[in-house]
Amino acid sequence: MGKHKTKRSKIFVLDTNIILHDHNAIKKFQENDIVIPMAVLEELDKFKKGFDSININARGFMREIDHLTDSKLFGEKGVKLGENLGYINIVANHPFSKNLEKLFKDDIQDHRILSTAIWIRDSNPDKYVALVTKDINLRMKAKACGMIAEDYKSDRIEDEKIEKQQQDIEWIRDCSEDDLLLLQEKGIEANKLLQGTIKANQLFIFERKNKSLVYAKYNIKAGLIEQEKEKYAYGIRPRNHEQMFALNACLDKDIQLVSLTGGAGTGKTLIALAAAIEQANEYDQIILTRPTVILGNQDIGFLPGNEKSKMTPFVQPLMDNIQVIKSQFKKGSKDANKIESMLKEEKILISPLAYIRGRSLGNVFYIIDEAQNLSPHEIKTIITRAGKHTKMVFTGDINQIDQPYLDKWSNGLTHLYEKMSGQALFQHVDLKKGVRSPLSEIASRLL
């Protein structure tokens, strides 16, 4: 064989959901070749109209293919994707082999894509050929047929980085009393305590010998680790140190972007809402929403009523949290009536996420609940709408994802931390302890 092995070239056959997830995916396979079955184009044609992310990705892919081919034909090899990239080709659907006919009686697009991938593999015995799809069921079907199938991993965050997100608070257990006194008076220089770099808004817990705790955060502008004091927001008091850090972040005027992650009942949404209402006089509006319906390319048009009525079933958990805040005050009191007035005057507004596109949201406190069901592109779309003096709080649980082609490694909330961590205007807190009830905490942990 000689001293050097020849690198085996690869061909990746892409499923429709890869393109709908990321229309730039075709340029993320390095020097390897890409094949698009005709069945994929047929499916993409159904998604070219609309303003959801999948519609935008479908149109973006078509424009890119049109630009690449220009006046050229694909030919046998296809067209070059770019410098240091492979070729892309579109191939006609190929009929089922006899083995496939025995396995699958239904003539559906998934089976056509699989049949074409098998034909590509059999036509290129000297190459590594794999079907790439985010559809777990199709991957299982492919493997049952002896076809190599892979998930799309270009936007996948590594496990160790996700674990780091969930361990964002650093404990300091051997700090001297002199340093603690200095911390409480004016702050400590970071390099006095820690070696290496320290990111903006890094959270700390200092533990004394008597087990009492002092909370702190790194102020990158001052270059100091400063004490964080417990704050309250419209009748809501933090029940643990993670909630304290989360509420302080939501109340901090210098922090424009906050992500709160954690399991059910950890208080993510309640803290965000309480902070928003506490600061209501500083914002023109508090906007509440969840991505469950609109950005999933589903329609609320079949529901009765106006926009607010249609969205009510989907944002009821947000309204439940408002009721929790109201319950902190006596019925008919000034503080309770203020919340009712804000709802009637739409100072607190329920709004579908789809309506954010094209808007510039200035001086708004924007809460996006269940953000784990957003793709990285959708998260970017939302944040780029932020105008001056706008604050955005994303809440969610990366272990409870409802979208079929997202997971804890590829969802937008995970990517938000990965891309924004270390920015002075961003703060992330992972809440671990359930406070809704002992039953809720045990169920979240064990079931």
PDB file of N, CA, C and O in Angstrom, residues 102-131:
ATOM      1  N   LYS A 102     -40.110  -5.011  -1.133  1.00  0.00           N
ATOM      2  CA  LYS A 102     -40.581  -5.952  -0.119  1.00  0.00           C
ATOM      3  C   LYS A 102     -40.720  -5.262   1.239  1.00  0.00           C
ATOM      4  O   LYS A 102     -41.614  -5.566   2.020  1.00  0.00           O
ATOM      5  N   LEU A 103     -39.808  -4.313   1.517  1.00  0.00           N
ATOM      6  CA  LEU A 103     -39.811  -3.641   2.810  1.00  0.00           C
ATOM      7  C   LEU A 103     -40.881  -2.556   2.900  1.00  0.00           C
ATOM      8  O   LEU A 103     -41.564  -2.421   3.911  1.00  0.00           O
ATOM      9  N   PHE A 104     -41.007  -1.743   1.827  1.00  0.00           N
ATOM     10  CA  PHE A 104     -41.885  -0.577   1.867  1.00  0.00           C
ATOM     11  C   PHE A 104     -42.940  -0.642   0.760  1.00  0.00           C
ATOM     12  O   PHE A 104     -42.609  -0.614  -0.421  1.00  0.00           O
ATOM     13  N   LYS A 105     -44.176  -0.735   1.151  1.00  0.00           N
ATOM     14  CA  LYS A 105     -45.259  -0.743   0.175  1.00  0.00           C
ATOM     15  C   LYS A 105     -45.683   0.665  -0.222  1.00  0.00           C
ATOM     16  O   LYS A 105     -46.172   0.891  -1.322  1.00  0.00           O
ATOM     17  N   ASP A 106     -45.502   1.642   0.695  1.00  0.00           N
ATOM     18  CA  ASP A 106     -45.942   3.011   0.435  1.00  0.00           C
ATOM     19  C   ASP A 106     -44.913   3.762  -0.405  1.00  0.00           C
ATOM     20  O   ASP A 106     -43.720   3.772  -0.091  1.00  0.00           O
ATOM     21  N   ASP A 107     -45.407   4.401  -1.467  1.00  0.00           N
ATOM     22  CA  ASP A 107     -44.540   5.215  -2.333  1.00  0.00           C
ATOM     23  C   ASP A 107     -44.586   6.658  -1.824  1.00  0.00           C
ATOM     24  O   ASP A 107     -45.362   7.484  -2.294  1.00  0.00           O
ATOM     25  N   ILE A 108     -43.739   6.949  -0.832  1.00  0.00           N
ATOM     26  CA  ILE A 108     -43.690   8.287  -0.254  1.00  0.00           C
ATOM     27  C   ILE A 108     -42.315   8.902  -0.487  1.00  0.00           C
ATOM     28  O   ILE A 108     -41.367   8.203  -0.857  1.00  0.00           O
ATOM     29  N   GLN A 109     -42.206  10.207  -0.255  1.00  0.00           N
ATOM     30  CA  GLN A 109     -40.968  10.914  -0.567  1.00  0.00           C
ATOM     31  C   GLN A 109     -39.785  10.381   0.240  1.00  0.00           C
ATOM     32  O   GLN A 109     -38.671  10.280  -0.293  1.00  0.00           O
ATOM     33  N   ASP A 110     -39.980  10.053   1.506  1.00  0.00           N
ATOM     34  CA  ASP A 110     -38.877   9.521   2.310  1.00  0.00           C
ATOM     35  C   ASP A 110     -38.302   8.259   1.687  1.00  0.00           C
ATOM     36  O   ASP A 110     -37.079   8.072   1.644  1.00  0.00           O
ATOM     37  N   HIS A 111     -39.179   7.393   1.187  1.00  0.00           N
ATOM     38  CA  HIS A 111     -38.714   6.150   0.575  1.00  0.00           C
ATOM     39  C   HIS A 111     -38.035   6.419  -0.768  1.00  0.00           C
ATOM     40  O   HIS A 111     -37.085   5.717  -1.133  1.00  0.00           O
ATOM     41  N   ARG A 112     -38.500   7.427  -1.489  1.00  0.00           N
ATOM     42  CA  ARG A 112     -37.839   7.799  -2.749  1.00  0.00           C
ATOM     43  C   ARG A 112     -36.426   8.324  -2.481  1.00  0.00           C
ATOM     44  O   ARG A 112     -35.481   8.019  -3.225  1.00  0.00           O
ATOM     45  N   ILE A 113     -36.297   9.145  -1.428  1.00  0.00           N
ATOM     46  CA  ILE A 113     -34.979   9.688  -1.068  1.00  0.00           C
ATOM     47  C   ILE A 113     -34.053   8.546  -0.663  1.00  0.00           C
ATOM     48  O   ILE A 113     -32.887   8.497  -1.076  1.00  0.00           O
ATOM     49  N   LEU A 114     -34.558   7.602   0.116  1.00  0.00           N
ATOM     50  CA  LEU A 114     -33.758   6.462   0.547  1.00  0.00           C
ATOM     51  C   LEU A 114     -33.364   5.587  -0.638  1.00  0.00           C
ATOM     52  O   LEU A 114     -32.211   5.148  -0.753  1.00  0.00           O
ATOM     53  N   SER A 115     -34.299   5.362  -1.536  1.00  0.00           N
ATOM     54  CA  SER A 115     -34.018   4.551  -2.718  1.00  0.00           C
ATOM     55  C   SER A 115     -32.934   5.191  -3.577  1.00  0.00           C
ATOM     56  O   SER A 115     -32.033   4.508  -4.088  1.00  0.00           O
ATOM     57  N   THR A 116     -33.011   6.532  -3.704  1.00  0.00           N
ATOM     58  CA  THR A 116     -31.999   7.250  -4.491  1.00  0.00           C
ATOM     59  C   THR A 116     -30.637   7.181  -3.808  1.00  0.00           C
ATOM     60  O   THR A 116     -29.602   7.012  -4.475  1.00  0.00           O
ATOM     61  N   ALA A 117     -30.609   7.298  -2.488  1.00  0.00           N
ATOM     62  CA  ALA A 117     -29.346   7.212  -1.752  1.00  0.00           C
ATOM     63  C   ALA A 117     -28.694   5.841  -1.940  1.00  0.00           C
ATOM     64  O   ALA A 117     -27.472   5.739  -2.121  1.00  0.00           O
ATOM     65  N   ILE A 118     -29.504   4.787  -1.921  1.00  0.00           N
ATOM     66  CA  ILE A 118     -28.976   3.434  -2.128  1.00  0.00           C
ATOM     67  C   ILE A 118     -28.427   3.284  -3.544  1.00  0.00           C
ATOM     68  O   ILE A 118     -27.379   2.669  -3.761  1.00  0.00           O
ATOM     69  N   TRP A 119     -29.117   3.897  -4.514  1.00  0.00           N
ATOM     70  CA  TRP A 119     -28.641   3.841  -5.909  1.00  0.00           C
ATOM     71  C   TRP A 119     -27.299   4.566  -6.046  1.00  0.00           C
ATOM     72  O   TRP A 119     -26.390   4.080  -6.730  1.00  0.00           O
ATOM     73  N   ILE A 120     -27.162   5.719  -5.378  1.00  0.00           N
ATOM     74  CA  ILE A 120     -25.896   6.459  -5.397  1.00  0.00           C
ATOM     75  C   ILE A 120     -24.788   5.606  -4.789  1.00  0.00           C
ATOM     76  O   ILE A 120     -23.672   5.525  -5.321  1.00  0.00           O
ATOM     77  N   ARG A 121     -25.090   4.942  -3.681  1.00  0.00           N
ATOM     78  CA  ARG A 121     -24.090   4.086  -3.033  1.00  0.00           C
ATOM     79  C   ARG A 121     -23.662   2.948  -3.949  1.00  0.00           C
ATOM     80  O   ARG A 121     -22.451   2.678  -4.114  1.00  0.00           O
ATOM     81  N   ASP A 122     -24.626   2.282  -4.565  1.00  0.00           N
ATOM     82  CA  ASP A 122     -24.304   1.140  -5.427  1.00  0.00           C
ATOM     83  C   ASP A 122     -23.579   1.565  -6.696  1.00  0.00           C
ATOM     84  O   ASP A 122     -22.833   0.769  -7.280  1.00  0.00           O
ATOM     85  N   SER A 123     -23.789   2.813  -7.119  1.00  0.00           N
ATOM     86  CA  SER A 123     -23.133   3.325  -8.324  1.00  0.00           C
ATOM     87  C   SER A 123     -21.725   3.839  -8.048  1.00  0.00           C
ATOM     88  O   SER A 123     -20.975   4.138  -8.983  1.00  0.00           O
ATOM     89  N   ASN A 124     -21.382   3.956  -6.760  1.00  0.00           N
ATOM     90  CA  ASN A 124     -20.057   4.476  -6.386  1.00  0.00           C
ATOM     91  C   ASN A 124     -19.437   3.565  -5.328  1.00  0.00           C
ATOM     92  O   ASN A 124     -19.249   3.957  -4.170  1.00  0.00           O
ATOM     93  N   PRO A 125     -19.112   2.331  -5.700  1.00  0.00           N
ATOM     94  CA  PRO A 125     -18.600   1.359  -4.724  1.00  0.00           C
ATOM     95  C   PRO A 125     -17.262   1.747  -4.112  1.00  0.00           C
ATOM     96  O   PRO A 125     -16.903   1.242  -3.047  1.00  0.00           O
ATOM     97  N   ASP A 126     -16.524   2.644  -4.773  1.00  0.00           N
ATOM     98  CA  ASP A 126     -15.209   3.046  -4.274  1.00  0.00           C
ATOM     99  C   ASP A 126     -15.286   4.234  -3.313  1.00  0.00           C
ATOM    100  O   ASP A 126     -14.264   4.695  -2.803  1.00  0.00           O
ATOM    101  N   LYS A 127     -16.502   4.725  -3.048  1.00  0.00           N
ATOM    102  CA  LYS A 127     -16.650   5.917  -2.212  1.00  0.00           C
ATOM    103  C   LYS A 127     -17.522   5.630  -0.985  1.00  0.00           C
ATOM    104  O   LYS A 127     -18.349   4.723  -0.983  1.00  0.00           O
ATOM    105  N   TYR A 128     -17.302   6.426   0.039  1.00  0.00           N
ATOM    106  CA  TYR A 128     -18.143   6.379   1.233  1.00  0.00           C
ATOM    107  C   TYR A 128     -19.395   7.201   0.942  1.00  0.00           C
ATOM    108  O   TYR A 128     -19.327   8.397   0.657  1.00  0.00           O
ATOM    109  N   VAL A 129     -20.562   6.577   0.999  1.00  0.00           N
ATOM    110  CA  VAL A 129     -21.827   7.258   0.705  1.00  0.00           C
ATOM    111  C   VAL A 129     -22.727   7.155   1.938  1.00  0.00           C
ATOM    112  O   VAL A 129     -22.922   6.066   2.485  1.00  0.00           O
ATOM    113  N   ALA A 130     -23.277   8.288   2.351  1.00  0.00           N
ATOM    114  CA  ALA A 130     -24.152   8.302   3.532  1.00  0.00           C
ATOM    115  C   ALA A 130     -25.346   9.204   3.287  1.00  0.00           C
ATOM    116  O   ALA A 130     -25.242  10.245   2.623  1.00  0.00           O
ATOM    117  N   LEU A 131     -26.483   8.797   3.806  1.00  0.00           N
ATOM    118  CA  LEU A 131     -27.685   9.634   3.809  1.00  0.00           C
ATOM    119  C   LEU A 131     -27.647  10.493   5.066  1.00  0.00           C
ATOM    120  O   LEU A 131     -27.443   9.984   6.168  1.00  0.00           O
TER     121      LEU A 131
END
